[in-house]
Tab-separated table of C-alpha atoms and ligand atoms in Angstrom:
chain	number	residue	atom	x	y	z
A	1	MET	CA	6.314	1.378	23.141
A	2	LYS	CA	8.198	3.082	20.309
A	3	ARG	CA	7.686	1.864	16.836
A	4	LYS	CA	10.391	-0.373	16.359
A	5	THR	CA	9.191	-1.995	19.414
A	6	LYS	CA	6.116	-2.004	18.470
A	7	LEU	CA	6.967	-3.863	15.473
A	8	ILE	CA	8.464	-6.635	17.496
A	9	HIS	CA	6.456	-6.846	20.640
A	10	GLY	CA	2.873	-5.679	19.161
A	11	GLY	CA	0.306	-7.751	18.410
A	12	ILE	CA	0.467	-11.082	20.210
A	13	SER	CA	4.198	-11.660	20.099
A	14	GLU	CA	4.758	-15.347	21.688
A	15	ASP	CA	2.343	-18.169	21.894
A	16	PRO	CA	0.534	-18.296	24.831
A	17	ALA	CA	0.238	-22.261	24.906
A	18	THR	CA	3.781	-23.086	24.579
A	19	GLY	CA	5.862	-19.764	24.936
A	20	ALA	CA	7.341	-20.374	21.419
A	21	VAL	CA	9.130	-16.762	20.573
A	22	SER	CA	8.342	-17.106	16.953
A	23	PHE	CA	4.388	-17.459	16.818
A	24	PRO	CA	3.644	-20.755	15.610
A	25	ILE	CA	1.943	-21.539	12.203
A	26	TYR	CA	-1.291	-23.110	12.829
A	27	GLN	CA	-1.747	-25.199	9.860
A	28	VAL	CA	-5.355	-26.178	10.632
A	29	SER	CA	-8.909	-25.725	9.402
A	30	THR	CA	-10.992	-26.601	12.283
A	31	TYR	CA	-10.872	-26.937	15.880
A	32	LYS	CA	-12.259	-29.242	18.697
A	33	GLN	CA	-15.405	-28.179	20.453
A	34	GLU	CA	-15.904	-29.271	23.799
A	35	GLY	CA	-19.838	-29.009	23.447
A	36	VAL	CA	-21.832	-27.808	20.548
A	37	GLY	CA	-20.467	-24.042	20.797
A	38	GLY	CA	-17.899	-25.104	23.194
A	39	HIS	CA	-14.512	-23.707	21.519
A	40	LYS	CA	-11.566	-22.048	22.804
A	41	GLY	CA	-12.197	-18.681	20.221
A	42	PHE	CA	-11.408	-20.734	16.934
A	43	GLU	CA	-14.021	-22.783	14.952
A	44	TYR	CA	-13.303	-22.885	11.772
A	45	SER	CA	-9.854	-21.166	9.987
A	46	ARG	CA	-12.053	-19.208	7.286
A	47	THR	CA	-13.669	-17.270	10.321
A	48	GLY	CA	-10.262	-17.016	12.240
A	49	ASN	CA	-7.095	-18.579	12.505
A	50	PRO	CA	-4.561	-18.359	15.406
A	51	THR	CA	-1.563	-17.254	13.153
A	52	ARG	CA	-3.743	-14.989	11.029
A	53	HIS	CA	-5.186	-13.537	14.487
A	54	ALA	CA	-1.461	-12.685	15.708
A	55	LEU	CA	-0.957	-11.157	12.507
A	56	GLU	CA	-4.421	-9.150	12.582
A	57	GLU	CA	-3.489	-8.092	16.092
A	58	LEU	CA	0.105	-6.772	15.017
A	59	ILE	CA	-0.940	-4.616	12.115
A	60	LYS	CA	-3.659	-3.375	14.596
A	61	ASP	CA	-1.368	-2.183	16.923
A	62	ILE	CA	1.051	-0.563	14.290
A	63	GLU	CA	-1.339	1.430	12.509
A	64	GLY	CA	-3.018	2.465	15.846
A	65	GLY	CA	-6.857	0.776	15.221
A	66	LYS	CA	-9.762	-1.121	16.710
A	67	ALA	CA	-9.186	-4.154	14.273
A	68	GLY	CA	-7.110	-5.702	11.794
A	69	PHE	CA	-8.116	-8.249	9.092
A	70	ALA	CA	-5.571	-10.327	6.778
A	71	PHE	CA	-6.363	-11.298	3.355
A	72	GLY	CA	-5.138	-13.463	0.389
A	73	SER	CA	-4.076	-10.463	-1.367
A	74	GLY	CA	-3.836	-6.535	-1.633
A	75	MET	CA	-6.809	-6.670	-4.189
A	76	ALA	CA	-8.733	-8.973	-2.104
A	77	ALA	CA	-8.584	-6.585	0.917
A	78	ILE	CA	-9.719	-3.470	-1.410
A	79	THR	CA	-12.688	-5.592	-2.630
A	80	ALA	CA	-13.697	-6.730	0.795
A	81	VAL	CA	-13.613	-3.143	2.276
A	82	ILE	CA	-15.558	-1.888	-0.759
A	83	MET	CA	-18.314	-4.742	-0.230
A	84	LEU	CA	-19.185	-2.760	2.919
A	85	PHE	CA	-20.977	-0.298	0.443
A	86	ASN	CA	-24.751	-1.127	-1.259
A	87	SER	CA	-25.692	-0.984	-4.671
A	88	GLY	CA	-26.493	2.614	-5.543
A	89	ASP	CA	-23.272	3.670	-3.474
A	90	HIS	CA	-21.033	6.060	-4.852
A	91	VAL	CA	-17.383	6.041	-3.760
A	92	ILE	CA	-14.705	8.660	-4.809
A	93	LEU	CA	-11.224	7.677	-5.778
A	94	THR	CA	-7.877	9.378	-6.026
A	95	ASP	CA	-7.086	9.544	-10.008
A	96	ASP	CA	-3.687	7.726	-10.088
A	97	VAL	CA	-4.672	5.191	-7.992
A	98	TYR	CA	-3.172	1.531	-8.534
A	99	GLY	CA	-4.225	0.053	-11.527
A	100	GLY	CA	-5.596	-3.223	-10.291
A	101	THR	CA	-7.930	-0.756	-8.103
A	102	PHE	CA	-9.083	1.273	-11.052
A	103	ARG	CA	-10.309	-2.097	-12.732
A	104	VAL	CA	-11.769	-3.876	-9.824
A	105	MET	CA	-14.209	-0.526	-9.238
A	106	THR	CA	-14.786	-0.265	-13.427
A	107	LYS	CA	-14.756	-3.568	-14.384
A	108	VAL	CA	-16.243	-5.637	-11.759
A	109	LEU	CA	-17.856	-3.626	-8.736
A	110	ASN	CA	-19.948	-1.266	-11.106
A	111	ARG	CA	-21.330	-4.559	-12.128
A	112	PHE	CA	-22.943	-4.668	-8.928
A	113	GLY	CA	-24.071	-0.843	-8.696
A	114	ILE	CA	-20.949	0.456	-7.136
A	115	ASP	CA	-20.413	3.378	-9.078
A	116	SER	CA	-16.938	5.433	-8.849
A	117	THR	CA	-15.608	8.923	-9.961
A	118	PHE	CA	-11.593	9.307	-10.043
A	119	VAL	CA	-10.452	12.895	-8.967
A	120	ASP	CA	-7.067	14.460	-8.325
A	121	THR	CA	-7.499	14.382	-4.563
A	122	SER	CA	-4.827	16.659	-3.820
A	123	ASN	CA	-7.088	19.275	-4.916
A	124	LEU	CA	-10.074	19.892	-2.047
A	125	ASP	CA	-12.112	21.720	-4.169
A	126	LYS	CA	-12.279	18.958	-6.872
A	127	ILE	CA	-13.089	16.155	-4.450
A	128	LYS	CA	-15.752	18.930	-2.913
A	129	SER	CA	-17.698	19.295	-6.226
A	130	GLU	CA	-17.813	15.602	-6.701
A	131	ILE	CA	-19.911	14.845	-3.781
A	132	ARG	CA	-23.331	13.227	-4.428
A	133	PRO	CA	-26.185	12.280	-2.091
A	134	ASN	CA	-25.353	8.618	-2.513
A	135	THR	CA	-21.666	9.143	-2.083
A	136	LYS	CA	-20.493	7.157	0.775
A	137	ALA	CA	-16.534	7.315	0.779
A	138	ILE	CA	-13.485	8.546	-0.251
A	139	TYR	CA	-10.667	6.561	-1.067
A	140	LEU	CA	-7.272	8.031	-1.136
A	141	GLU	CA	-3.662	6.608	-2.211
A	142	THR	CA	-1.046	8.741	-0.970
A	143	PRO	CA	1.853	8.894	-2.198
A	144	THR	CA	0.592	7.634	-5.726
A	145	ASN	CA	1.923	5.180	-8.020
A	146	PRO	CA	3.769	6.085	-10.266
A	147	LEU	CA	3.804	9.370	-10.225
A	148	LEU	CA	4.206	9.835	-6.078
A	149	LYS	CA	1.334	12.881	-5.836
A	150	ILE	CA	0.498	13.371	-2.204
A	151	THR	CA	-3.048	13.939	-1.118
A	152	ASP	CA	-3.251	15.766	2.648
A	153	ILE	CA	-5.075	12.807	4.658
A	154	GLU	CA	-6.088	14.845	7.664
A	155	ALA	CA	-8.044	17.706	5.095
A	156	VAL	CA	-9.555	15.111	3.192
A	157	ALA	CA	-10.512	13.149	6.411
A	158	LYS	CA	-12.310	16.416	7.744
A	159	LEU	CA	-14.289	17.091	4.601
A	160	ALA	CA	-15.372	13.354	4.689
A	161	LYS	CA	-16.530	13.913	8.476
A	162	GLU	CA	-18.493	17.043	7.110
A	163	HIS	CA	-20.376	14.953	4.846
A	164	GLU	CA	-20.503	11.841	6.897
A	165	LEU	CA	-18.489	10.018	4.357
A	166	LEU	CA	-15.708	7.069	5.053
A	167	THR	CA	-12.440	7.698	4.661
A	168	ILE	CA	-10.413	5.103	3.188
A	169	VAL	CA	-6.149	5.049	2.600
A	170	ASP	CA	-4.170	2.629	0.753
A	171	ASN	CA	-1.108	3.124	2.716
A	172	THR	CA	1.094	0.639	0.851
A	173	PHE	CA	3.845	3.091	-0.093
A	174	SER	CA	4.212	4.564	3.071
A	175	THR	CA	3.814	1.740	4.948
A	176	PRO	CA	3.060	1.995	8.663
A	177	TYR	CA	6.037	3.026	10.074
A	178	TRP	CA	6.228	6.078	7.997
A	179	GLN	CA	2.626	7.234	7.888
A	180	ASN	CA	-0.449	6.278	10.113
A	181	PRO	CA	-3.721	7.721	8.312
A	182	LEU	CA	-6.011	6.384	11.059
A	183	GLU	CA	-3.932	8.773	13.375
A	184	LEU	CA	-5.076	11.884	10.805
A	185	GLY	CA	-8.574	11.119	10.774
A	186	ALA	CA	-9.091	8.356	8.351
A	187	ASP	CA	-11.594	5.274	8.966
A	188	ILE	CA	-10.453	2.528	7.408
A	189	VAL	CA	-6.418	1.768	6.186
A	190	LEU	CA	-5.465	-0.817	3.917
A	191	HIS	CA	-2.219	-2.183	2.344
A	192	SER	CA	-0.703	-4.508	-0.209
A	193	ALA	CA	1.430	-6.365	2.578
A	194	THR	CA	3.014	-8.177	-0.763
A	195	LYS	CA	5.149	-4.876	-1.001
A	196	TYR	CA	6.920	-3.341	1.781
A	197	ILE	CA	5.468	-5.207	4.907
A	198	GLY	CA	6.403	-8.582	3.779
A	199	GLY	CA	9.563	-7.003	1.957
A	200	HIS	CA	10.762	-10.180	0.464
A	201	SER	CA	9.124	-11.128	-2.759
A	202	ASP	CA	7.957	-14.140	-1.437
A	203	VAL	CA	4.345	-13.428	-0.462
A	204	VAL	CA	1.267	-11.871	-2.051
A	205	ALA	CA	-1.220	-10.448	0.713
A	206	GLY	CA	-3.297	-7.915	2.134
A	207	LEU	CA	-4.173	-6.068	5.491
A	208	VAL	CA	-6.778	-3.898	6.538
A	209	VAL	CA	-7.206	-1.979	10.091
A	210	VAL	CA	-10.520	0.099	11.515
A	211	ASN	CA	-11.214	2.577	13.719
A	212	SER	CA	-14.464	1.641	14.875
A	213	ASP	CA	-16.057	-1.883	16.391
A	214	LYS	CA	-18.737	-1.155	14.026
A	215	LEU	CA	-16.808	-0.883	10.993
A	216	ALA	CA	-14.378	-4.175	12.763
A	217	GLU	CA	-17.925	-6.140	12.916
A	218	ASP	CA	-19.055	-5.452	9.229
A	219	LEU	CA	-15.640	-6.250	8.007
A	220	HIS	CA	-15.273	-9.251	9.302
A	221	PHE	CA	-18.706	-10.318	7.973
A	222	VAL	CA	-17.506	-9.542	4.994
A	223	GLN	CA	-14.261	-11.374	5.455
A	224	ASN	CA	-15.877	-14.530	6.548
A	225	SER	CA	-18.604	-14.530	4.104
A	226	THR	CA	-16.458	-14.240	1.061
A	227	GLY	CA	-13.854	-15.670	2.352
A	228	GLY	CA	-10.412	-14.428	0.754
A	229	VAL	CA	-8.588	-14.878	3.807
A	230	LEU	CA	-4.496	-15.095	4.360
A	231	GLY	CA	-3.276	-18.470	5.049
A	232	PRO	CA	-1.425	-19.440	8.334
A	233	GLN	CA	1.948	-20.009	6.330
A	234	ASP	CA	1.636	-16.496	4.715
A	235	SER	CA	0.416	-14.756	8.007
A	236	TRP	CA	3.874	-16.489	9.310
A	237	LEU	CA	5.781	-14.649	6.774
A	238	LEU	CA	4.142	-11.355	7.123
A	239	ILE	CA	4.576	-11.156	11.037
A	240	ARG	CA	8.123	-12.080	10.215
A	241	GLY	CA	8.787	-9.688	7.435
A	242	ILE	CA	7.090	-6.490	9.974
A	243	LYS	CA	9.713	-7.435	12.741
A	244	THR	CA	12.439	-5.559	10.238
A	245	LEU	CA	10.072	-3.052	8.408
A	246	GLY	CA	11.647	-0.265	10.559
A	247	ILE	CA	15.240	-0.800	9.971
A	248	ARG	CA	14.269	-1.748	6.048
A	249	MET	CA	12.337	1.733	5.830
A	250	GLU	CA	15.653	3.284	7.430
A	251	GLU	CA	17.838	1.987	5.009
A	252	THR	CA	15.695	2.389	2.178
A	253	GLU	CA	15.141	6.117	2.753
A	254	ALA	CA	18.835	6.531	3.190
A	255	ASN	CA	19.620	4.990	-0.251
A	256	THR	CA	16.590	6.810	-1.919
A	257	LYS	CA	18.008	9.883	-0.800
A	258	ALA	CA	21.480	9.847	-2.618
A	259	ILE	CA	19.646	8.182	-5.506
A	260	VAL	CA	17.287	11.089	-5.819
A	261	GLU	CA	20.190	13.484	-5.978
A	262	PHE	CA	22.233	11.439	-8.390
A	263	LEU	CA	18.745	11.435	-11.128
A	264	GLN	CA	18.293	15.316	-10.412
A	265	GLY	CA	21.747	16.117	-11.364
A	266	HIS	CA	22.061	13.597	-14.554
A	267	ASP	CA	21.552	15.070	-18.364
A	268	GLN	CA	19.635	12.049	-19.587
A	269	VAL	CA	17.020	12.586	-16.834
A	270	LYS	CA	13.891	15.076	-17.626
A	271	LYS	CA	12.243	14.933	-14.498
A	272	VAL	CA	12.162	12.959	-11.042
A	273	PHE	CA	9.373	12.530	-9.096
A	274	TYR	CA	9.544	12.184	-5.566
A	275	PRO	CA	7.835	13.655	-2.509
A	276	GLY	CA	11.133	14.372	-0.640
A	277	ILE	CA	12.264	17.214	-3.010
A	278	GLU	CA	11.365	20.492	-1.912
A	279	SER	CA	10.030	21.736	-5.181
A	280	HIS	CA	7.414	18.667	-4.919
A	281	PRO	CA	4.104	20.397	-5.251
A	282	ASN	CA	3.201	18.956	-1.931
A	283	HIS	CA	6.433	18.423	-0.160
A	284	SER	CA	5.181	20.247	2.651
A	285	ILE	CA	2.099	17.992	3.142
A	286	ALA	CA	4.123	14.834	2.858
A	287	LYS	CA	6.302	16.285	5.457
A	288	LYS	CA	3.490	16.877	7.796
A	289	GLN	CA	1.894	13.598	7.466
A	290	ALA	CA	4.533	11.041	7.153
A	291	ARG	CA	7.737	10.385	9.139
A	292	GLY	CA	9.523	9.602	5.885
A	293	PHE	CA	9.216	9.693	1.871
A	294	GLY	CA	9.741	6.362	1.275
A	295	GLY	CA	11.582	4.187	-1.412
A	296	MET	CA	9.327	4.921	-4.585
A	297	VAL	CA	11.103	7.265	-6.920
A	298	SER	CA	9.990	7.702	-11.073
A	299	PHE	CA	12.192	9.618	-13.538
A	300	ASP	CA	11.348	10.251	-17.269
A	301	VAL	CA	14.101	9.870	-19.622
A	302	GLY	CA	12.115	11.013	-22.812
A	303	SER	CA	11.322	8.129	-24.609
A	304	ALA	CA	9.942	4.449	-25.044
A	305	GLU	CA	13.388	3.740	-26.460
A	306	ASN	CA	15.445	5.340	-23.824
A	307	THR	CA	13.874	3.431	-21.388
A	308	ASP	CA	14.311	-0.031	-23.279
A	309	ARG	CA	18.166	1.048	-23.399
A	310	LEU	CA	18.279	1.742	-19.601
A	311	LEU	CA	16.439	-1.307	-19.017
A	312	SER	CA	18.630	-3.498	-20.924
A	313	LYS	CA	22.053	-2.337	-19.350
A	314	VAL	CA	20.997	-2.432	-15.465
A	315	LYS	CA	22.511	-5.407	-13.053
A	316	TYR	CA	21.049	-4.563	-9.722
A	317	PHE	CA	17.580	-3.169	-10.898
A	318	THR	CA	15.400	-6.105	-11.545
A	319	LEU	CA	13.094	-5.636	-14.099
A	320	ALA	CA	9.793	-6.704	-12.418
A	321	GLU	CA	6.223	-5.615	-11.473
A	322	SER	CA	5.808	-4.772	-7.662
A	323	LEU	CA	7.849	-3.208	-5.243
A	324	GLY	CA	9.008	-2.642	-1.678
A	325	ALA	CA	11.216	-5.652	-1.330
A	326	VAL	CA	14.920	-5.836	-0.522
A	327	GLU	CA	16.021	-5.988	-3.947
A	328	SER	CA	15.915	-3.027	-6.139
A	329	LEU	CA	13.226	-3.125	-8.864
A	330	ILE	CA	12.567	-1.175	-11.951
A	331	SER	CA	9.967	-0.911	-14.072
A	332	VAL	CA	7.869	1.149	-16.924
A	333	PRO	CA	4.530	1.976	-15.349
A	334	ALA	CA	3.234	2.502	-18.990
A	335	ARG	CA	3.739	-1.027	-20.390
A	336	MET	CA	3.248	-2.439	-17.129
A	337	THR	CA	1.737	-1.890	-14.037
A	338	HIS	CA	-0.512	0.392	-15.721
A	339	ALA	CA	-1.144	-1.228	-19.176
A	340	SER	CA	-4.868	-2.076	-17.656
A	341	ILE	CA	-5.249	1.797	-17.605
A	342	PRO	CA	-6.435	3.120	-21.445
A	343	ALA	CA	-3.608	4.831	-23.020
A	344	GLU	CA	-5.657	8.022	-23.488
A	345	ARG	CA	-6.455	8.154	-19.836
A	346	ARG	CA	-2.477	7.591	-19.321
A	347	ALA	CA	-1.702	10.293	-21.263
A	348	GLU	CA	-4.045	12.412	-18.868
A	349	LEU	CA	-2.643	11.190	-15.952
A	350	GLY	CA	1.055	12.225	-17.171
A	351	ILE	CA	2.404	8.738	-17.535
A	352	THR	CA	4.518	8.854	-20.401
A	353	ASP	CA	6.477	6.100	-22.234
A	354	GLY	CA	9.677	7.663	-20.914
A	355	LEU	CA	8.748	7.137	-17.237
A	356	VAL	CA	10.734	4.836	-15.508
A	357	ARG	CA	9.668	3.679	-11.957
A	358	ILE	CA	12.477	2.293	-9.358
A	359	SER	CA	11.820	0.508	-6.062
A	360	VAL	CA	14.964	1.194	-3.984
A	361	GLY	CA	16.133	-1.862	-2.457
A	362	LEU	CA	18.907	-2.407	0.545
A	363	GLU	CA	22.014	-3.326	-1.557
A	364	ASP	CA	24.874	-0.914	-0.985
A	365	ILE	CA	24.284	2.601	-2.505
A	366	GLU	CA	28.025	2.618	-4.375
A	367	ASP	CA	26.624	-0.425	-6.211
A	368	LEU	CA	22.994	1.206	-7.018
A	369	ILE	CA	24.753	4.348	-8.230
A	370	GLU	CA	27.446	2.867	-10.049
A	371	ASP	CA	24.789	0.912	-12.076
A	372	LEU	CA	22.396	3.653	-12.812
A	373	THR	CA	25.564	5.633	-13.915
A	374	GLN	CA	26.829	3.134	-16.412
A	375	ALA	CA	22.897	2.307	-17.744
A	376	LEU	CA	22.274	5.778	-18.496
A	377	LYS	CA	25.385	6.535	-20.206
B	401	PLP	C1	0.411	-3.972	-5.190
B	401	PLP	C2	-0.615	-2.851	-4.772
B	401	PLP	C3	-2.069	-3.411	-4.871
B	401	PLP	C4	-2.304	-4.706	-4.903
B	401	PLP	O1	-2.115	-5.578	-4.141
B	401	PLP	P1	-2.017	-7.196	-4.142
B	401	PLP	O2	-1.368	-7.587	-2.994
B	401	PLP	O3	-0.912	-7.034	-5.433
B	401	PLP	O4	-3.135	-7.859	-4.954
B	401	PLP	C5	-2.891	-2.378	-4.233
B	401	PLP	N1	-2.290	-0.968	-3.929
B	401	PLP	C6	-1.025	-0.746	-3.908
B	401	PLP	C7	-0.347	0.796	-4.064
B	401	PLP	C8	-0.140	-1.699	-4.571
B	401	PLP	O5	1.167	-1.094	-4.876
C-alpha cells in the first residue's frame, strides 16, 4: 500500500459489525460480558474502546510500528511515555523542545525523581557528553519549534543503541506523511495530533506508536493505569483528519515553498528559518530523513514593535497558538508558545522578540502572499 492509500485504508477502515465505511463512534463506557471475563475484546473504555482502537491501529500502520496509543492531548501522550521510566532515571532532550515538554519535565516529572538535561541534539558530541550511568532515553524533536533545527534521527538512534538507551521522537511538525522515525531506528514516535493529524483546529489529542511488544505492553499499562485516554468522538475526528493528511501536506508544502521564497527576498525580513532552504545548516539531513520540509516557517522582523505592526495588519494569518490546520496561523513565540521558558533561556536559544512563526495553511497562495506583502509594508 502506498502512503496516501494507507491513510485511507490502513488500520480498521470499516466497521466489521455493520460494514459502515466511516468507522462508527462507539459512545460507550462498558460492554456486556457473557460470563465473568467473557467479552468480545472490550470490557471498559479506559482500557479499550472500539473507535479509539480503530484510530490506534491506523496510526500504528502509518508510522510502521507494533502498537498505537491515543491520549487526551499531546502532553498526556508525552507524560505517559516519560512514565515508562523510574525515579532516579535521566532523559536527554533537544534544547528547544516544545515549551510544554520543557515545563512538564522541569516542573512536574522532576518532582517524581526523573531528571532531564537539554542539549543541542543536532550535535552528537554534545549528546554523548551528557550520557550518564542512569540515562535511559534520548528525546528528540525535529524539526524544532520555532527555530526549525534538525537532528539526524538515524545517527542519534545508533548512538542510543550503543548505550542501550531508547530513542523517542516528537514527530508533530513533520507528520507521519513526511517522516517515519521508527524506520530510522527510533523506538517511540509521538504526536500532538491537535496539529496536522487533526488538521482542522477542532480537537486536542496525542498519539504514540512504539516498535516492540515489550514497549506496547508497558505503555498500555501506563495508559490504562493513569487514564489520560482520548474519547470516541475525538478519536473519530482524528480518523477523519488522517484521511486527507496526504493531500493537505502536499498542498501546504507547495504554499510554504512560495512563501519562503517571498520572505527571503523581502527587505524587512532579517532572517528566514526553514529546513527546505539550502543554506539551512542541516538541510541535507532534513532531505535525507524526511520526504517534505513541512509548513512551519519562522522569520525575524527585527523587534517586538515590528512584530506588533505586522500582527495588526495581517488578514488571513490568524493570531493564535497552535499550528498545522487548514487556516494559516501566525504567532510570536517569545510572548506566546515559549512564554513559559525563562527569558534568559529564550535568549540563549535565539528566540528573539522579533521572531514570528507562521503555520502555512491551505488558502490560495496569491492571497497569502498579498496579505504578507501589505502587512510587511
Ligand atoms: C502542541 C505540541 C505539543 C503538545 O500537544 P498538545 O496537544 O497541545 O497537548 C507537543 N509537541 C509539539 C511539537 C507541539 O507542537
